[in-house]
Amino acid sequence: MLFLFLKGALLGVIITAPLGPIGTLCINRSLEKGFWYGFSGGLGTALGDATYALVAVAGIAVFSETMSMATIPLALGGGLMLLWLGWRGLKNKGKIKAAKIKAADFLHTTISTFLLTISNPATILSFGALFAGLGLTEETRRFSSAMIVSGVFMGSLLWWFCLSGAVSLARDRLSTDFTAKVGRATSYMLIAFGAVALGSVAYSIV
């Protein structure tokens, strides 16, 4: 069960690490107003990720018999998607625009970023592919999906905690291209995970 939780946490980091408008918003708020302002935005995103994870495991449970017959193709698709996400991040050399929200306090920032996160239906497709890439499609049939969902939430929350904390502590010493460096680092991380996922598929076939 602990290993299942850790897999969920890894998925939470992978799904939230690519730097987009919400990530840029959290960095900007951490720079301008401090840790809690940036972290509150990450909290909303983590709640949104956990919501999508819950939908994904519910769908996998319903279609578990069908998905069990396509484990290798699904895992292959998940690995390729990780590579694509990493490649897209490296190709995006332009400055990422921060999401715009009117919220000024912690609670409203959390609610606003949560609503922004769940307003993107494509995220559920990402979760489905990444579940397969990490070999979670069969696990949800045998273990409690609550461990995966809680792992996704904690992994996502840990990422935002570390990112907001690092920005807040070093904001006077950060270079002007800090956001771009974070984007490149997370892109390389996704490519590495994708390579591992594809390697696992190749090993299972051999």
CSV table of N, CA and C in Angstrom, one decimal, residues 104-194:
chain,number,residue,atom,x,y,z
A,104,ALA,N,-7.3,37.9,-3.8
A,104,ALA,CA,-6.2,38.6,-3.1
A,104,ALA,C,-5.8,37.8,-1.8
A,105,ASP,N,-6.8,37.1,-1.2
A,105,ASP,CA,-6.4,36.4,0.0
A,105,ASP,C,-6.2,34.9,-0.3
A,106,PHE,N,-5.8,34.1,0.8
A,106,PHE,CA,-5.4,32.8,0.7
A,106,PHE,C,-6.6,31.9,0.2
A,107,LEU,N,-7.7,32.0,0.8
A,107,LEU,CA,-8.9,31.2,0.5
A,107,LEU,C,-9.3,31.3,-0.9
A,108,HIS,N,-9.5,32.6,-1.3
A,108,HIS,CA,-10.0,32.8,-2.7
A,108,HIS,C,-9.0,32.5,-3.7
A,109,THR,N,-7.7,32.6,-3.4
A,109,THR,CA,-6.7,32.1,-4.3
A,109,THR,C,-6.7,30.6,-4.5
A,110,THR,N,-6.9,29.9,-3.4
A,110,THR,CA,-7.0,28.4,-3.5
A,110,THR,C,-8.2,28.0,-4.3
A,111,ILE,N,-9.4,28.7,-4.1
A,111,ILE,CA,-10.6,28.4,-4.8
A,111,ILE,C,-10.4,28.7,-6.3
A,112,SER,N,-9.8,29.8,-6.6
A,112,SER,CA,-9.6,30.2,-8.0
A,112,SER,C,-8.8,29.3,-8.8
A,113,THR,N,-7.6,28.9,-8.2
A,113,THR,CA,-6.7,28.0,-8.9
A,113,THR,C,-7.3,26.6,-9.0
A,114,PHE,N,-8.1,26.2,-8.0
A,114,PHE,CA,-8.8,24.9,-8.1
A,114,PHE,C,-9.8,24.9,-9.3
A,115,LEU,N,-10.5,26.0,-9.4
A,115,LEU,CA,-11.5,26.1,-10.6
A,115,LEU,C,-10.8,26.1,-11.9
A,116,LEU,N,-9.6,26.8,-11.9
A,116,LEU,CA,-8.8,26.9,-13.2
A,116,LEU,C,-8.3,25.5,-13.5
A,117,THR,N,-7.9,24.7,-12.5
A,117,THR,CA,-7.3,23.4,-12.8
A,117,THR,C,-8.4,22.5,-13.4
A,118,ILE,N,-9.5,22.4,-12.7
A,118,ILE,CA,-10.6,21.5,-13.2
A,118,ILE,C,-11.3,22.0,-14.4
A,119,SER,N,-11.0,23.2,-14.9
A,119,SER,CA,-11.7,23.7,-16.1
A,119,SER,C,-11.1,23.2,-17.4
A,120,ASN,N,-10.0,22.4,-17.2
A,120,ASN,CA,-9.3,21.9,-18.4
A,120,ASN,C,-9.6,20.4,-18.6
A,121,PRO,N,-10.5,20.0,-19.4
A,121,PRO,CA,-10.9,18.6,-19.5
A,121,PRO,C,-9.8,17.7,-20.1
A,122,ALA,N,-8.8,18.3,-20.8
A,122,ALA,CA,-7.7,17.5,-21.3
A,122,ALA,C,-6.9,16.9,-20.2
A,123,THR,N,-7.0,17.4,-19.0
A,123,THR,CA,-6.2,16.9,-17.9
A,123,THR,C,-6.6,15.5,-17.6
A,124,ILE,N,-7.9,15.1,-17.7
A,124,ILE,CA,-8.3,13.8,-17.4
A,124,ILE,C,-7.7,12.8,-18.4
A,125,LEU,N,-7.5,13.2,-19.7
A,125,LEU,CA,-6.8,12.3,-20.6
A,125,LEU,C,-5.4,12.1,-20.3
A,126,SER,N,-4.8,13.2,-19.8
A,126,SER,CA,-3.4,13.1,-19.3
A,126,SER,C,-3.2,12.1,-18.2
A,127,PHE,N,-4.2,12.2,-17.2
A,127,PHE,CA,-4.2,11.2,-16.1
A,127,PHE,C,-4.3,9.8,-16.6
A,128,GLY,N,-5.2,9.6,-17.5
A,128,GLY,CA,-5.4,8.2,-18.0
A,128,GLY,C,-4.2,7.6,-18.6
A,129,ALA,N,-3.5,8.4,-19.4
A,129,ALA,CA,-2.3,8.0,-20.1
A,129,ALA,C,-1.1,7.8,-19.1
A,130,LEU,N,-1.0,8.7,-18.1
A,130,LEU,CA,0.1,8.6,-17.2
A,130,LEU,C,-0.2,7.5,-16.2
A,131,PHE,N,-1.4,7.2,-15.9
A,131,PHE,CA,-1.7,6.0,-15.0
A,131,PHE,C,-1.2,4.8,-15.7
A,132,ALA,N,-1.4,4.7,-17.0
A,132,ALA,CA,-0.9,3.5,-17.7
A,132,ALA,C,0.6,3.5,-17.8
A,133,GLY,N,1.2,4.7,-18.0
A,133,GLY,CA,2.7,4.7,-18.1
A,133,GLY,C,3.4,4.3,-16.8
A,134,LEU,N,2.7,4.6,-15.6
A,134,LEU,CA,3.3,4.2,-14.3
A,134,LEU,C,2.8,2.8,-13.9
A,135,GLY,N,2.0,2.1,-14.7
A,135,GLY,CA,1.6,0.8,-14.4
A,135,GLY,C,0.5,0.8,-13.3
A,136,LEU,N,-0.4,1.8,-13.3
A,136,LEU,CA,-1.4,1.9,-12.2
A,136,LEU,C,-2.7,1.3,-12.7
A,137,THR,N,-2.9,1.0,-13.9
A,137,THR,CA,-4.2,0.5,-14.4
A,137,THR,C,-4.6,-0.8,-13.7
A,138,GLU,N,-3.7,-1.7,-13.5
A,138,GLU,CA,-4.0,-2.9,-12.8
A,138,GLU,C,-4.1,-2.8,-11.3
A,139,GLU,N,-3.2,-1.9,-10.8
A,139,GLU,CA,-3.2,-1.7,-9.3
A,139,GLU,C,-4.5,-1.3,-8.8
A,140,THR,N,-5.3,-0.4,-9.5
A,140,THR,CA,-6.5,0.1,-9.0
A,140,THR,C,-7.6,-1.0,-8.9
A,141,ARG,N,-7.4,-2.1,-9.5
A,141,ARG,CA,-8.3,-3.2,-9.4
A,141,ARG,C,-8.1,-4.0,-8.2
A,142,ARG,N,-6.9,-3.9,-7.6
A,142,ARG,CA,-6.5,-4.8,-6.5
A,142,ARG,C,-6.4,-4.1,-5.2
A,143,PHE,N,-6.1,-2.8,-5.2
A,143,PHE,CA,-5.9,-2.1,-4.0
A,143,PHE,C,-6.9,-0.9,-4.0
A,144,SER,N,-7.0,-0.3,-2.8
A,144,SER,CA,-7.8,0.9,-2.7
A,144,SER,C,-7.3,2.0,-3.5
A,145,SER,N,-8.2,2.6,-4.3
A,145,SER,CA,-7.9,3.7,-5.1
A,145,SER,C,-7.6,5.0,-4.3
A,146,ALA,N,-8.1,4.9,-3.0
A,146,ALA,CA,-7.9,6.1,-2.1
A,146,ALA,C,-6.4,6.3,-1.9
A,147,MET,N,-5.6,5.3,-1.9
A,147,MET,CA,-4.1,5.5,-1.7
A,147,MET,C,-3.5,6.2,-2.9
A,148,ILE,N,-4.0,5.9,-4.1
A,148,ILE,CA,-3.5,6.6,-5.3
A,148,ILE,C,-3.9,8.1,-5.3
A,149,VAL,N,-5.2,8.3,-5.0
A,149,VAL,CA,-5.7,9.7,-5.0
A,149,VAL,C,-5.0,10.5,-3.9
A,150,SER,N,-4.8,10.0,-2.7
A,150,SER,CA,-4.1,10.7,-1.7
A,150,SER,C,-2.7,10.9,-2.0
A,151,GLY,N,-2.1,9.9,-2.7
A,151,GLY,CA,-0.7,10.1,-3.1
A,151,GLY,C,-0.5,11.2,-4.2
A,152,VAL,N,-1.5,11.3,-5.1
A,152,VAL,CA,-1.5,12.3,-6.1
A,152,VAL,C,-1.6,13.7,-5.4
A,153,PHE,N,-2.5,13.8,-4.5
A,153,PHE,CA,-2.6,15.1,-3.8
A,153,PHE,C,-1.4,15.5,-3.0
A,154,MET,N,-0.8,14.5,-2.3
A,154,MET,CA,0.4,14.9,-1.5
A,154,MET,C,1.6,15.1,-2.4
A,155,GLY,N,1.7,14.4,-3.5
A,155,GLY,CA,2.9,14.7,-4.4
A,155,GLY,C,2.8,16.0,-5.1
A,156,SER,N,1.6,16.4,-5.5
A,156,SER,CA,1.3,17.7,-6.1
A,156,SER,C,1.6,18.8,-5.0
A,157,LEU,N,1.0,18.6,-3.8
A,157,LEU,CA,1.2,19.6,-2.8
A,157,LEU,C,2.7,19.8,-2.4
A,158,LEU,N,3.4,18.6,-2.4
A,158,LEU,CA,4.8,18.7,-2.0
A,158,LEU,C,5.6,19.5,-3.1
A,159,TRP,N,5.2,19.3,-4.3
A,159,TRP,CA,5.9,20.1,-5.4
A,159,TRP,C,5.7,21.6,-5.2
A,160,TRP,N,4.5,22.0,-4.9
A,160,TRP,CA,4.2,23.4,-4.8
A,160,TRP,C,4.8,24.0,-3.5
A,161,PHE,N,4.8,23.2,-2.5
A,161,PHE,CA,5.5,23.6,-1.2
A,161,PHE,C,7.0,23.9,-1.4
A,162,CYS,N,7.6,22.9,-2.1
A,162,CYS,CA,9.1,23.1,-2.4
A,162,CYS,C,9.3,24.3,-3.3
A,163,LEU,N,8.5,24.4,-4.4
A,163,LEU,CA,8.7,25.5,-5.3
A,163,LEU,C,8.5,26.8,-4.7
A,164,SER,N,7.4,27.0,-4.0
A,164,SER,CA,7.0,28.3,-3.4
A,164,SER,C,8.0,28.6,-2.3
A,165,GLY,N,8.5,27.6,-1.5
A,165,GLY,CA,9.4,27.8,-0.5
A,165,GLY,C,10.8,28.2,-1.0
A,166,ALA,N,11.2,27.6,-2.1
A,166,ALA,CA,12.5,27.9,-2.7
A,166,ALA,C,12.5,29.3,-3.2
A,167,VAL,N,11.4,29.7,-3.9
A,167,VAL,CA,11.3,31.0,-4.5
A,167,VAL,C,11.3,32.1,-3.4
A,168,SER,N,10.5,31.8,-2.3
A,168,SER,CA,10.4,32.8,-1.2
A,168,SER,C,11.8,33.0,-0.5
A,169,LEU,N,12.5,31.9,-0.3
A,169,LEU,CA,13.8,32.0,0.4
A,169,LEU,C,14.9,32.7,-0.4
A,170,ALA,N,14.8,32.5,-1.7
A,170,ALA,CA,15.9,33.0,-2.5
A,170,ALA,C,15.5,34.1,-3.5
A,171,ARG,N,14.3,34.7,-3.2
A,171,ARG,CA,13.8,35.6,-4.2
A,171,ARG,C,14.7,36.8,-4.5
A,172,ASP,N,15.5,37.2,-3.5
A,172,ASP,CA,16.4,38.3,-3.8
A,172,ASP,C,17.7,37.9,-4.6
A,173,ARG,N,17.8,36.6,-4.7
A,173,ARG,CA,19.0,36.1,-5.4
A,173,ARG,C,18.7,35.4,-6.7
A,174,LEU,N,17.4,35.4,-7.1
A,174,LEU,CA,17.0,34.6,-8.3
A,174,LEU,C,17.4,35.4,-9.6
A,175,SER,N,17.8,34.7,-10.6
A,175,SER,CA,18.1,35.4,-11.9
A,175,SER,C,16.8,35.7,-12.6
A,176,THR,N,16.9,36.5,-13.6
A,176,THR,CA,15.7,36.9,-14.3
A,176,THR,C,15.1,35.8,-15.2
A,177,ASP,N,15.9,34.8,-15.5
A,177,ASP,CA,15.4,33.6,-16.3
A,177,ASP,C,15.1,32.4,-15.4
A,178,PHE,N,14.8,32.6,-14.1
A,178,PHE,CA,14.6,31.5,-13.2
A,178,PHE,C,13.4,30.7,-13.6
A,179,THR,N,12.3,31.3,-14.1
A,179,THR,CA,11.1,30.6,-14.5
A,179,THR,C,11.5,29.7,-15.7
A,180,ALA,N,12.3,30.2,-16.6
A,180,ALA,CA,12.7,29.4,-17.8
A,180,ALA,C,13.5,28.2,-17.4
A,181,LYS,N,14.4,28.4,-16.4
A,181,LYS,CA,15.2,27.3,-15.9
A,181,LYS,C,14.4,26.2,-15.2
A,182,VAL,N,13.4,26.6,-14.5
A,182,VAL,CA,12.5,25.6,-13.9
A,182,VAL,C,11.7,24.9,-14.9
A,183,GLY,N,11.3,25.6,-16.0
A,183,GLY,CA,10.6,24.9,-17.1
A,183,GLY,C,11.5,23.9,-17.8
A,184,ARG,N,12.8,24.2,-18.0
A,184,ARG,CA,13.7,23.3,-18.7
A,184,ARG,C,14.0,22.1,-17.8
A,185,ALA,N,14.2,22.3,-16.5
A,185,ALA,CA,14.5,21.3,-15.5
A,185,ALA,C,13.3,20.3,-15.5
A,186,THR,N,12.1,20.8,-15.4
A,186,THR,CA,11.0,19.9,-15.3
A,186,THR,C,10.7,19.1,-16.6
A,187,SER,N,11.1,19.7,-17.7
A,187,SER,CA,11.0,19.1,-19.0
A,187,SER,C,11.9,17.9,-19.1
A,188,TYR,N,13.2,18.1,-18.7
A,188,TYR,CA,14.1,17.0,-18.7
A,188,TYR,C,13.7,15.9,-17.7
A,189,MET,N,13.1,16.3,-16.6
A,189,MET,CA,12.6,15.3,-15.7
A,189,MET,C,11.5,14.4,-16.3
A,190,LEU,N,10.6,15.0,-17.1
A,190,LEU,CA,9.5,14.3,-17.7
A,190,LEU,C,10.1,13.4,-18.8
A,191,ILE,N,11.1,13.8,-19.5
A,191,ILE,CA,11.7,13.0,-20.6
A,191,ILE,C,12.4,11.8,-19.9
A,192,ALA,N,13.0,12.0,-18.8
A,192,ALA,CA,13.6,10.8,-18.1
A,192,ALA,C,12.6,9.8,-17.6
A,193,PHE,N,11.5,10.3,-17.0
A,193,PHE,CA,10.4,9.4,-16.6
A,193,PHE,C,9.8,8.7,-17.8
A,194,GLY,N,9.7,9.4,-18.9
A,194,GLY,CA,9.1,8.8,-20.1
A,194,GLY,C,10.0,7.6,-20.6
